[in-house]
Coordinates of C-alpha atoms in Angstrom, one line a residue:
M1 CA -13.3 -33.8 80.5
A2 CA -10.7 -35.8 78.5
L3 CA -8.4 -35.7 81.6
A4 CA -11.3 -36.9 83.8
V5 CA -12.0 -39.8 81.5
M6 CA -8.3 -40.7 81.3
L7 CA -8.1 -40.7 85.1
A8 CA -11.1 -42.9 85.4
V9 CA -9.7 -45.4 82.9
Q10 CA -6.3 -45.4 84.6
V11 CA -7.9 -46.2 88.0
A12 CA -10.0 -48.9 86.4
G13 CA -7.0 -50.2 84.6
A14 CA -5.0 -50.4 87.9
Q15 CA -7.6 -52.8 89.2
V16 CA -7.2 -55.3 86.3
K17 CA -5.0 -58.1 87.4
T18 CA -2.0 -59.1 85.4
P19 CA -2.1 -62.6 83.8
E20 CA 0.5 -63.8 86.4
V21 CA -1.4 -62.5 89.4
A22 CA -4.7 -63.7 88.0
K23 CA -3.4 -67.2 87.5
K24 CA -2.1 -67.4 91.0
A25 CA -5.5 -66.1 92.4
V26 CA -7.3 -68.9 90.5
E27 CA -4.9 -71.6 91.9
S28 CA -5.4 -70.3 95.4
A29 CA -9.2 -70.1 95.1
K30 CA -9.3 -73.5 93.6
V31 CA -7.3 -75.0 96.5
A32 CA -9.8 -73.4 99.0
S33 CA -12.8 -74.9 97.0
E34 CA -11.3 -78.3 97.4
D35 CA -11.2 -78.0 101.2
A36 CA -14.2 -79.9 102.6
K37 CA -15.0 -77.2 105.2
K38 CA -14.5 -74.2 103.0
A39 CA -16.5 -75.8 100.2
T40 CA -19.7 -75.4 102.2
K41 CA -19.4 -71.6 102.2
V42 CA -20.9 -69.5 99.4
A43 CA -18.0 -67.0 99.7
T44 CA -15.5 -69.7 98.7
W45 CA -17.3 -70.4 95.4
L46 CA -17.9 -66.7 94.7
K47 CA -14.2 -66.1 95.2
L48 CA -13.4 -68.9 92.7
A49 CA -15.9 -67.5 90.2
N50 CA -14.4 -64.0 90.5
A51 CA -10.9 -65.4 90.1
Y52 CA -11.9 -67.1 86.9
M53 CA -13.5 -63.9 85.6
D54 CA -10.3 -61.9 86.5
A55 CA -8.3 -64.5 84.6
Y56 CA -10.6 -64.2 81.7
N57 CA -10.3 -60.4 81.6
A58 CA -6.5 -60.3 82.3
P59 CA -5.2 -60.5 78.7
A60 CA -7.2 -57.4 77.7
G61 CA -5.7 -55.4 80.5
A62 CA -7.0 -51.9 80.7
A63 CA -8.3 -51.8 77.1
W64 CA -12.0 -51.4 76.5
L65 CA -14.2 -51.4 73.4
G66 CA -14.7 -47.9 72.0
A67 CA -11.3 -46.6 73.3
Q68 CA -9.2 -44.5 70.9
K69 CA -6.0 -46.0 69.7
Q70 CA -4.0 -43.1 71.0
E71 CA -5.5 -43.4 74.5
L72 CA -4.6 -47.1 74.7
Q73 CA -1.0 -46.4 73.6
L74 CA -0.7 -44.1 76.6
I75 CA -2.4 -46.4 79.1
M76 CA -0.7 -49.6 78.0
G77 CA 2.8 -48.1 78.4
N78 CA 5.5 -50.5 77.4
E79 CA 3.1 -53.2 76.0
K80 CA 3.6 -52.8 72.3
P81 CA 2.1 -54.8 69.4
R82 CA 4.3 -57.4 67.7
S83 CA 2.9 -56.5 64.3
T84 CA 0.3 -54.2 62.7
E85 CA -1.6 -54.9 59.5
Q86 CA -4.7 -53.8 57.6
V87 CA -7.4 -56.5 57.3
Q88 CA -10.8 -56.7 55.7
L89 CA -13.6 -58.3 57.7
S90 CA -17.2 -58.5 56.4
G91 CA -16.4 -55.9 53.8
D92 CA -14.9 -53.3 56.3
L93 CA -11.3 -52.4 56.7
Y94 CA -9.7 -52.7 60.1
T95 CA -6.3 -52.1 61.7
K96 CA -5.2 -55.3 63.4
E97 CA -2.6 -55.1 66.2
V98 CA -1.1 -58.5 67.3
Y99 CA 0.2 -58.9 70.8
A100 CA 1.6 -61.9 72.6
D101 CA -1.8 -62.9 74.0
K102 CA -4.4 -60.9 72.1
E103 CA -5.4 -59.1 68.9
F104 CA -6.9 -55.6 68.8
Y105 CA -9.0 -54.5 65.9
Y106 CA -9.6 -50.8 65.2
N107 CA -12.1 -49.3 62.8
A108 CA -11.5 -46.4 60.4
N109 CA -12.0 -43.9 63.2
N110 CA -9.2 -45.6 65.2
Q111 CA -11.7 -46.9 67.8
L112 CA -11.1 -50.3 69.3
V113 CA -14.1 -52.5 68.2
M114 CA -12.9 -56.0 68.9
I115 CA -10.5 -57.8 71.3
N116 CA -9.6 -61.3 70.3
V117 CA -7.7 -63.2 73.1
T118 CA -5.3 -65.7 71.6
K119 CA -3.6 -66.9 74.8
P120 CA -6.1 -67.2 77.7
V121 CA -4.7 -67.2 81.3
V122 CA -6.9 -70.2 82.1
P123 CA -8.5 -72.3 79.4
D124 CA -12.3 -72.2 79.3
A125 CA -12.4 -69.7 82.2
L126 CA -16.0 -68.6 81.5
S127 CA -17.3 -72.2 81.7
K128 CA -15.4 -72.7 85.0
A129 CA -16.7 -69.5 86.4
C130 CA -20.2 -70.5 85.5
E131 CA -19.8 -73.8 87.3
A132 CA -18.5 -71.9 90.4
Y133 CA -21.5 -69.6 90.4
A134 CA -23.8 -72.6 90.1
K135 CA -22.0 -74.2 93.1
A136 CA -22.3 -71.0 95.0
Y137 CA -26.1 -71.1 94.5
E138 CA -26.2 -74.7 95.6
V139 CA -24.5 -74.0 99.0
D140 CA -26.3 -70.6 99.5
V141 CA -29.1 -72.1 101.6
K142 CA -30.1 -68.7 102.9
Q143 CA -30.1 -67.3 99.4
S144 CA -28.2 -64.3 100.7
K145 CA -26.0 -63.9 97.6
L146 CA -28.7 -64.4 94.9
K147 CA -28.1 -60.9 93.4
D148 CA -24.4 -61.4 93.1
I149 CA -24.7 -64.9 91.6
C150 CA -27.3 -63.7 89.0
A151 CA -25.1 -60.7 88.1
G152 CA -22.1 -63.0 87.6
L153 CA -24.1 -65.4 85.4
E154 CA -25.5 -62.5 83.4
N155 CA -21.9 -61.2 82.9
I156 CA -20.8 -64.6 81.7
A157 CA -23.6 -64.8 79.2
K158 CA -22.8 -61.4 77.9
K159 CA -19.1 -62.3 77.5
Y160 CA -20.0 -65.4 75.5
L161 CA -22.3 -63.3 73.3
D162 CA -19.4 -60.8 72.7
E163 CA -17.1 -63.7 71.9
G164 CA -19.6 -65.1 69.5
M165 CA -19.9 -61.8 67.7
N166 CA -16.1 -61.6 67.5
Q167 CA -15.9 -65.0 65.8
Y168 CA -18.8 -64.1 63.5
T169 CA -16.9 -60.9 62.4
L170 CA -13.8 -63.0 61.9
G171 CA -15.8 -65.3 59.7
N172 CA -15.7 -68.3 62.0
M173 CA -19.4 -69.3 61.9
A174 CA -19.0 -72.7 63.5
G175 CA -17.1 -71.1 66.5
A176 CA -19.6 -68.3 66.7
S177 CA -22.5 -70.8 66.9
E178 CA -20.9 -72.7 69.8
L179 CA -20.3 -69.5 71.7
F180 CA -23.8 -68.2 71.1
E181 CA -25.2 -71.5 72.4
K182 CA -22.9 -71.2 75.5
S183 CA -24.3 -67.8 76.1
A184 CA -27.9 -69.1 76.1
K185 CA -26.9 -72.0 78.4
A186 CA -25.2 -69.6 80.8
A187 CA -28.3 -67.4 81.0
A188 CA -30.4 -70.5 81.7
V189 CA -28.3 -71.5 84.8
E190 CA -30.1 -71.2 88.1
P191 CA -30.8 -68.9 89.7
L192 CA -30.7 -66.6 86.7
S193 CA -32.9 -69.0 84.7
K194 CA -33.3 -66.7 81.7
I195 CA -34.3 -67.9 78.2
D196 CA -32.1 -65.8 75.9
T197 CA -33.9 -66.1 72.6
T198 CA -31.4 -63.8 70.8
A199 CA -28.5 -66.0 71.7
L200 CA -30.5 -69.1 70.7
Y201 CA -31.4 -67.7 67.3
N202 CA -27.9 -66.5 66.6
A203 CA -26.6 -70.0 67.5
G204 CA -29.1 -71.6 65.2
F205 CA -28.5 -69.1 62.4
T206 CA -24.7 -69.6 62.4
A207 CA -25.1 -73.4 62.6
W208 CA -27.4 -73.2 59.6
M209 CA -24.8 -71.1 57.7
V210 CA -22.2 -73.8 58.0
K211 CA -24.8 -76.5 57.2
D212 CA -24.7 -78.0 60.7
Y213 CA -28.4 -78.9 60.3
Q214 CA -28.8 -81.2 63.3
R215 CA -27.7 -78.5 65.7
A216 CA -29.5 -75.8 63.9
Q217 CA -32.7 -77.8 64.0
S218 CA -32.4 -78.3 67.8
L219 CA -31.7 -74.6 68.4
F220 CA -34.5 -73.2 66.1
E221 CA -37.0 -75.7 67.6
Q222 CA -36.1 -74.3 71.0
C223 CA -36.9 -70.9 69.7
L224 CA -40.3 -72.1 68.6
S225 CA -41.0 -73.8 71.9
V226 CA -40.8 -70.5 73.7
G227 CA -42.7 -68.6 71.1
Y228 CA -39.8 -66.8 69.5
Y229 CA -40.0 -66.5 65.7
Y230 CA -37.6 -63.7 64.9
E231 CA -38.4 -60.9 62.4
G232 CA -41.2 -61.9 60.0
G233 CA -41.2 -65.5 61.3
E234 CA -37.8 -66.2 59.9
V235 CA -37.4 -69.2 62.3
F236 CA -40.1 -71.0 60.3
A237 CA -38.4 -70.4 57.0
K238 CA -35.0 -71.6 58.4
L239 CA -36.5 -74.7 59.9
S240 CA -38.2 -75.5 56.6
D241 CA -34.9 -75.3 54.8
I242 CA -33.3 -77.5 57.5
Y243 CA -36.0 -80.1 57.2
T244 CA -35.6 -80.1 53.5
N245 CA -31.8 -80.7 53.8
L246 CA -32.5 -83.5 56.3
D247 CA -34.9 -85.1 53.8
Q248 CA -38.0 -84.4 55.9
K249 CA -40.2 -83.0 53.2
E250 CA -43.5 -83.2 55.0
K251 CA -42.1 -81.4 58.1
S252 CA -40.7 -78.8 55.7
R253 CA -44.1 -78.1 54.3
D254 CA -45.9 -78.3 57.6
I255 CA -43.6 -75.8 59.3
L256 CA -44.0 -73.3 56.4
E257 CA -47.8 -73.6 56.6
Q258 CA -47.6 -73.1 60.3
G259 CA -45.5 -70.0 59.8
F260 CA -47.6 -68.7 57.0
Q261 CA -50.7 -68.6 59.3
K262 CA -48.8 -66.4 61.8
F263 CA -46.8 -64.3 59.2
P264 CA -48.7 -64.3 55.9
Q265 CA -46.7 -61.3 54.8
S266 CA -43.3 -63.0 55.2
Q267 CA -41.6 -63.1 51.8
S268 CA -39.2 -65.9 52.8
I269 CA -42.0 -68.1 54.1
L270 CA -44.1 -67.4 51.0
I271 CA -41.2 -68.2 48.6
G272 CA -40.5 -71.3 50.6
L273 CA -44.1 -72.5 50.2
I274 CA -44.1 -71.8 46.5
N275 CA -40.8 -73.5 46.0
Y276 CA -42.0 -76.5 48.0
Y277 CA -45.2 -77.0 45.9
L278 CA -43.4 -76.5 42.6
T279 CA -40.3 -78.7 43.5
N280 CA -42.4 -81.5 44.8
N281 CA -45.0 -81.3 42.0
E282 CA -47.7 -80.6 44.5
D283 CA -50.7 -78.4 43.7
P284 CA -49.7 -74.7 44.4
N285 CA -53.5 -74.0 44.8
R286 CA -52.9 -74.9 48.4
L287 CA -51.3 -71.5 48.7
F288 CA -54.6 -69.9 47.7
E289 CA -56.5 -72.2 50.1
L290 CA -54.3 -70.8 52.9
I291 CA -54.9 -67.2 51.7
S292 CA -58.7 -67.9 51.6
L293 CA -58.6 -69.2 55.2
A294 CA -56.7 -66.1 56.3
K295 CA -59.3 -63.9 54.4
A296 CA -62.1 -65.7 56.1
N297 CA -60.6 -64.8 59.5
E298 CA -59.8 -61.2 58.5
P299 CA -61.9 -60.1 55.5
N300 CA -60.7 -56.5 55.8
N301 CA -57.0 -57.3 56.0
A302 CA -55.6 -55.6 52.9
S303 CA -52.2 -57.1 53.4
L304 CA -53.6 -60.6 52.5
Y305 CA -54.4 -59.3 49.0
Y306 CA -50.9 -57.9 48.8
V307 CA -49.6 -61.3 49.6
E308 CA -51.9 -62.9 47.0
G309 CA -50.5 -60.6 44.4
N310 CA -46.9 -61.6 45.4
I311 CA -47.9 -65.3 45.0
Y312 CA -49.0 -64.7 41.4
I313 CA -45.7 -62.9 40.7
E314 CA -43.7 -65.7 42.0
L315 CA -45.7 -68.3 40.1
R316 CA -45.2 -66.2 37.0
K317 CA -41.4 -66.7 37.4
A318 CA -41.9 -70.5 37.6
D319 CA -44.4 -70.6 34.7
P320 CA -43.5 -67.9 32.1
A321 CA -45.8 -69.5 29.5
N322 CA -48.7 -68.1 31.5
S323 CA -47.1 -64.8 32.3
E324 CA -50.1 -62.6 31.1
M325 CA -52.6 -64.6 33.2
Y326 CA -50.5 -64.2 36.3
V327 CA -49.9 -60.5 35.7
A328 CA -53.6 -59.9 35.3
K329 CA -54.4 -61.8 38.5
A330 CA -51.6 -60.0 40.4
I331 CA -53.0 -56.6 39.3
E332 CA -56.5 -57.7 40.5
A333 CA -55.1 -58.7 43.9
Y334 CA -53.0 -55.5 44.3
D335 CA -56.0 -53.3 43.2
A336 CA -58.2 -55.1 45.8
C337 CA -55.6 -54.5 48.4
S338 CA -55.6 -50.7 47.7
R339 CA -59.4 -50.6 47.5
I340 CA -59.9 -52.3 50.9
N341 CA -57.4 -50.0 52.5
P342 CA -56.5 -46.9 50.4
E343 CA -54.0 -45.9 53.1
Y344 CA -52.0 -49.1 52.9
E345 CA -49.1 -48.3 50.6
F346 CA -48.0 -51.9 49.8
G347 CA -50.8 -52.6 47.3
Y348 CA -49.5 -49.7 45.3
I349 CA -45.9 -50.7 45.9
G350 CA -46.5 -54.3 44.8
K351 CA -48.1 -53.1 41.6
G352 CA -45.3 -50.6 40.9
I353 CA -42.5 -53.1 41.5
M354 CA -44.3 -55.6 39.2
Y355 CA -44.4 -53.2 36.3
Y356 CA -40.9 -52.0 37.0
N357 CA -39.5 -55.6 36.9
I358 CA -41.4 -56.4 33.8
A359 CA -39.8 -53.3 32.2
I360 CA -36.3 -54.5 33.2
E361 CA -37.1 -57.9 31.6
L362 CA -38.2 -56.2 28.4
Q363 CA -35.1 -54.1 28.4
D364 CA -32.9 -57.1 28.7
K365 CA -34.7 -58.9 25.9
A366 CA -34.3 -55.8 23.7
A367 CA -30.6 -55.7 24.4
A368 CA -30.2 -59.2 23.1
E369 CA -32.5 -58.8 20.1
L370 CA -30.9 -58.6 16.6
D371 CA -34.1 -58.1 14.6
D372 CA -34.7 -54.3 14.3
V373 CA -38.5 -54.6 14.1
R374 CA -38.7 -56.8 17.2
W375 CA -36.1 -54.6 19.0
A376 CA -38.3 -51.5 18.4
Q377 CA -41.4 -53.4 19.6
L378 CA -39.6 -54.5 22.8
N379 CA -38.5 -51.0 23.5
K380 CA -42.0 -49.7 23.1
E381 CA -43.3 -52.3 25.5
F382 CA -40.5 -51.4 27.9
A383 CA -41.4 -47.8 27.9
E384 CA -45.1 -48.6 28.5
A385 CA -44.3 -50.9 31.4
L386 CA -42.1 -48.3 33.0
K387 CA -44.7 -45.6 32.7
N388 CA -47.3 -48.0 34.1
A389 CA -45.2 -48.1 37.3
L390 CA -45.4 -44.4 37.8
E391 CA -48.9 -44.0 39.1
P392 CA -48.8 -46.8 41.7
F393 CA -45.4 -45.6 42.9
E394 CA -46.6 -42.0 43.1
S395 CA -49.7 -43.1 45.1
A396 CA -47.5 -45.2 47.5
Y397 CA -45.2 -42.2 48.0
R398 CA -48.1 -39.9 48.6
I399 CA -49.8 -41.9 51.3
S400 CA -46.9 -43.6 53.1
K401 CA -46.1 -42.2 56.5
D402 CA -42.8 -44.1 56.8
D403 CA -39.9 -41.9 55.6
S404 CA -37.6 -44.9 55.0
I405 CA -40.3 -46.5 52.7
K406 CA -40.8 -43.1 50.9
V407 CA -37.0 -42.9 50.2
N408 CA -37.1 -46.4 48.8
I409 CA -40.0 -45.6 46.6
A410 CA -38.3 -42.4 45.5
E411 CA -35.4 -44.5 44.2
Y412 CA -37.7 -46.2 41.7
L413 CA -39.4 -42.9 40.7
K414 CA -36.1 -41.2 40.2
N415 CA -35.0 -44.0 37.8
I416 CA -38.2 -43.9 35.9
Y417 CA -38.4 -40.1 35.5
Y418 CA -34.7 -40.0 34.5
R419 CA -35.4 -42.5 31.7
F420 CA -37.9 -40.1 30.2
S421 CA -36.4 -36.8 31.4
S422 CA -35.5 -35.7 27.8
D423 CA -39.1 -36.2 26.6
S424 CA -40.6 -33.3 28.6
D425 CA -40.1 -30.9 31.4
E426 CA -42.6 -32.8 33.5
Y427 CA -40.4 -35.8 33.6
M428 CA -37.3 -33.7 34.2
Q429 CA -39.0 -32.0 37.2
G430 CA -40.0 -35.5 38.5
Y431 CA -36.4 -36.7 38.2
K432 CA -35.1 -33.6 40.1
K433 CA -37.6 -34.0 42.9
Y434 CA -37.0 -37.6 43.6
N435 CA -33.2 -37.4 43.0
E436 CA -33.2 -34.9 45.8
V437 CA -35.1 -37.2 48.1
V438 CA -32.7 -40.1 47.4
K439 CA -29.7 -37.9 47.8
T440 CA -30.7 -36.3 51.1
G441 CA -32.7 -39.3 52.5
K442 CA -35.4 -36.8 53.4
P443 CA -38.8 -37.0 51.7
L444 CA -40.3 -33.8 50.4

């Protein structure tokens, strides 16, 4: 099978044009497209588009993503890298090979995971190929080549998306954003006419990362206009931050409230709303008005009570003087969540995390306390809070049907049981049980 794969690769590689041949093909096809008679034929523009695509692909040669380093060394023959070095990108280690016109990046398994062309045969070949396909569609009055034109445009959009991911991996967020946007624009060209929401979101997100707020606003608003909100309504949260940075406070609030109505469980939207009301000295009771409206529409929606509990926890952080009041109200909300739907694990999870985090706060205070009496009292309260987290976490673990959630809960339970494992065999057995779950990633 290895020989069969190698043969297929070598045959495919033989069809890839060298940079010199590809460049001449572009020049020839371009001359033909400038001829008045030939310019009326769809074949002329398809040939030009294909020539640009061959020029775009030429520097990579026969290399393909996923290839083993040893395979490429055989296929590429006399083409040797000018230098080789170890580089770290996004926390991962890669082997980087530098050639005259490109860079290869191999992962720890010696697989080629990225090709970065540094010397293109034709500048902006993808854009020019896109223009040629658009022209082909314009002159194709019989629409006989729609399938070929659409396939070509789709390929260009994918190439731009790949290029964007390369730049993202290399840490060039501004460049990545431009390429993601080009991908979306290529997909939108007639006759393909697709709205690529993934490319739009990626373009907006990377623009937001480099604080290019005007572009990010336009891109995220395009996402909203086609009903694309990303996971948990993240588009609303990002737009709110953008509006805030562009000093459009009311729009920041309005977009969060709009997002909250669609995604009341979104933590980023929720925190954004809380921060807005607190930062602008506006009444945070508006949050509870929104929750009440949601409850009126869905009185049996347990998740709304979970969200309400989270609001009290966030307000507690901003107003520590009223900590006990917020904790009591959070417990009431989490308990209501579990009472409305005993099979919904998040009411228990919210309560467990609340007690766990309170325990961590008390532990930190005890570590900084110099008075022995006060230190002993803080440690006692720490132990009580930690033990209070056990029952809700155990309930959540028992009822959850999601293995990944169970493993996350097990991480908390393992830590709690370990803390008291020397007190009794019951705690030691609890530690062993949940340590095994965390270690194997498989709930018992």
